[in-house]
Amino acid sequence: MKSDCRNFETKAVHGSSNFETRTGAISYPIYQSATFRHEGLNHGTGYDYSRLQNPTREELEKTVALLENGKECLAYTSGMAAISGLLTIFKSGEHLIVSDDLYGGTYRIFEQIYKDYGIEVTYTDTTIIENIKKSLKANTKAIYLETPTNPLMKIADIKKVSEITKKNNLLLMVDNTFMTPYYQKPLNLGADIVIHSGTKFLGGHNDTLSGFIIVNDEDLVQKLRFIQVSTGASLPPFDSWLILRGIKTLSVRLDKQQENAIKIANFLKTQNKVKKVLYPGLKEHTGYEILTNQATGFGSMISFYVDSKATVEKILKEVKIIIFAESLGGVESLITYPDTQTHADMPHEVKAKLGVTDKLLRLSVGIENVDDLISDLKNALSD
């Protein structure tokens, strides 16, 4: 990207290359090829086989790295593939400190897969710095944060956590899916690794899967790249192109989604059947001040508790515009029931301790007309 391009929106639209230099194509081409011809022995184009690298995926990786202010990015077939690839850098007997409230799929991979490989995990409320300090062990190697967390929207102070990791020679890993690099840049705040489920806001259209790891350390890049190439979790070219296309409108979508979310969060607060609204953009939210200091926005994810499971069932049955479906971050508004969907594999006692109850709903606010969305919720909440 040209050095005079300093603003996020322009970087998102034009990407790393601005256009494809060989043909001048504005929409970066889909190099739908598994393999590439060599002109002779030790004389090639720089591309061999798409599991190793592909020009479309390469453009996407450079673009995401640019947006996150990272040196390099690796694109994976899904967010969970990215997390799995990241966890393979740790050895049996090593210890991680992890946000206690986090996506159920991430909890599942820690507990049901990597625990069997001897990776030790301590879950704690990472919004409380003393909790992190108390969780440190001689074999601790990294801290893994979600901020905001999924689904309870807890906000960790990335800078303060990074002070702990740097003092103790640990890696700081931050899942930035909810905020995206448009609103929050963890590497600038002291993180070593940023993770995304690109399926969500980066793609933005609920039409493809992807995951990303962004890093600044060259040795770590080489280690992760070797693992990715060896295990084959590289993002295909067509999916790479879809995410590239989605990123072009990221800032426009997020601004509209956030605008809608603020209005909906305030509406939900007025409803008798709604007992508590969890949205970081509300001034009464516990993490409001921290997020204001480390991010430029609040995002469009809302969780809220209602008065009964019967109300949950009524809302999920009667919403018409808002779609009852898993996932988040797309242009369509989606409502999810964490207890039996995103956090189904989390033990009941763990969910109960966290507050992931049978009265909790999670709403991913889209770009529809906000009056239509509020009307939809009002109808579903009516007697």
mmCIF file of N, CA and C in Angstrom, residues 8-9 12-13 182-183 246-259 331 366-367:
data_model
loop_
_atom_site.group_PDB
_atom_site.id
_atom_site.type_symbol
_atom_site.label_atom_id
_atom_site.label_comp_id
_atom_site.label_asym_id
_atom_site.label_seq_id
_atom_site.Cartn_x
_atom_site.Cartn_y
_atom_site.Cartn_z
ATOM 1 N N PHE A 8 -7.787 4.026 7.986
ATOM 2 C CA PHE A 8 -8.248 2.641 7.950
ATOM 3 C C PHE A 8 -9.200 2.388 6.788
ATOM 4 N N GLU A 9 -10.166 3.271 6.596
ATOM 5 C CA GLU A 9 -11.186 3.030 5.576
ATOM 6 C C GLU A 9 -10.576 2.871 4.191
ATOM 7 N N ALA A 12 -8.782 -0.482 3.956
ATOM 8 C CA ALA A 12 -9.727 -1.589 3.832
ATOM 9 C C ALA A 12 -10.253 -1.713 2.401
ATOM 10 N N VAL A 13 -10.520 -0.589 1.766
ATOM 11 C CA VAL A 13 -11.062 -0.608 0.402
ATOM 12 C C VAL A 13 -10.003 -1.057 -0.601
ATOM 13 N N TYR A 182 -10.897 -2.402 12.993
ATOM 14 C CA TYR A 182 -11.482 -1.068 12.805
ATOM 15 C C TYR A 182 -11.674 -0.366 14.140
ATOM 16 N N TYR A 183 -12.070 -1.104 15.158
ATOM 17 C CA TYR A 183 -12.323 -0.508 16.465
ATOM 18 C C TYR A 183 -11.209 -0.754 17.481
ATOM 19 N N GLY A 246 -15.480 -8.598 1.429
ATOM 20 C CA GLY A 246 -16.184 -8.160 2.627
ATOM 21 C C GLY A 246 -15.451 -7.056 3.364
ATOM 22 N N ILE A 247 -14.136 -7.159 3.428
ATOM 23 C CA ILE A 247 -13.339 -6.172 4.162
ATOM 24 C C ILE A 247 -13.496 -4.772 3.578
ATOM 25 N N LYS A 248 -13.745 -4.680 2.274
ATOM 26 C CA LYS A 248 -13.886 -3.373 1.638
ATOM 27 C C LYS A 248 -14.975 -2.517 2.297
ATOM 28 N N THR A 249 -16.024 -3.162 2.810
ATOM 29 C CA THR A 249 -17.142 -2.412 3.409
ATOM 30 C C THR A 249 -17.152 -2.527 4.936
ATOM 31 N N LEU A 250 -16.061 -3.021 5.522
ATOM 32 C CA LEU A 250 -16.032 -3.266 6.964
ATOM 33 C C LEU A 250 -16.389 -2.028 7.774
ATOM 34 N N SER A 251 -15.750 -0.918 7.509
ATOM 35 C CA SER A 251 -15.990 0.280 8.320
ATOM 36 C C SER A 251 -17.416 0.797 8.170
ATOM 37 N N VAL A 252 -17.933 0.748 6.959
ATOM 38 C CA VAL A 252 -19.300 1.226 6.715
ATOM 39 C C VAL A 252 -20.307 0.342 7.438
ATOM 40 N N ARG A 253 -20.107 -0.974 7.337
ATOM 41 C CA ARG A 253 -21.013 -1.913 8.008
ATOM 42 C C ARG A 253 -20.970 -1.742 9.524
ATOM 43 N N LEU A 254 -19.756 -1.679 10.074
ATOM 44 C CA LEU A 254 -19.619 -1.604 11.521
ATOM 45 C C LEU A 254 -20.209 -0.322 12.098
ATOM 46 N N ASP A 255 -19.999 0.778 11.397
ATOM 47 C CA ASP A 255 -20.576 2.030 11.881
ATOM 48 C C ASP A 255 -22.097 1.945 11.936
ATOM 49 N N LYS A 256 -22.708 1.370 10.909
ATOM 50 C CA LYS A 256 -24.163 1.223 10.890
ATOM 51 C C LYS A 256 -24.619 0.218 11.945
ATOM 52 N N GLN A 257 -23.911 -0.887 12.061
ATOM 53 C CA GLN A 257 -24.281 -1.906 13.046
ATOM 54 C C GLN A 257 -24.183 -1.358 14.464
ATOM 55 N N GLN A 258 -23.127 -0.607 14.731
ATOM 56 C CA GLN A 258 -22.972 -0.027 16.065
ATOM 57 C C GLN A 258 -24.062 1.004 16.343
ATOM 58 N N GLU A 259 -24.356 1.828 15.368
ATOM 59 C CA GLU A 259 -25.430 2.821 15.521
ATOM 60 C C GLU A 259 -26.746 2.135 15.872
ATOM 61 N N VAL A 331 -24.387 -8.852 7.881
ATOM 62 C CA VAL A 331 -25.303 -7.731 7.645
ATOM 63 C C VAL A 331 -26.710 -8.031 8.154
ATOM 64 N N GLY A 366 -27.455 -6.256 12.857
ATOM 65 C CA GLY A 366 -27.080 -6.065 11.463
ATOM 66 C C GLY A 366 -27.271 -4.638 10.990
ATOM 67 N N ILE A 367 -27.427 -4.475 9.678
ATOM 68 C CA ILE A 367 -27.502 -3.138 9.071
ATOM 69 C C ILE A 367 -28.919 -2.773 8.629
#
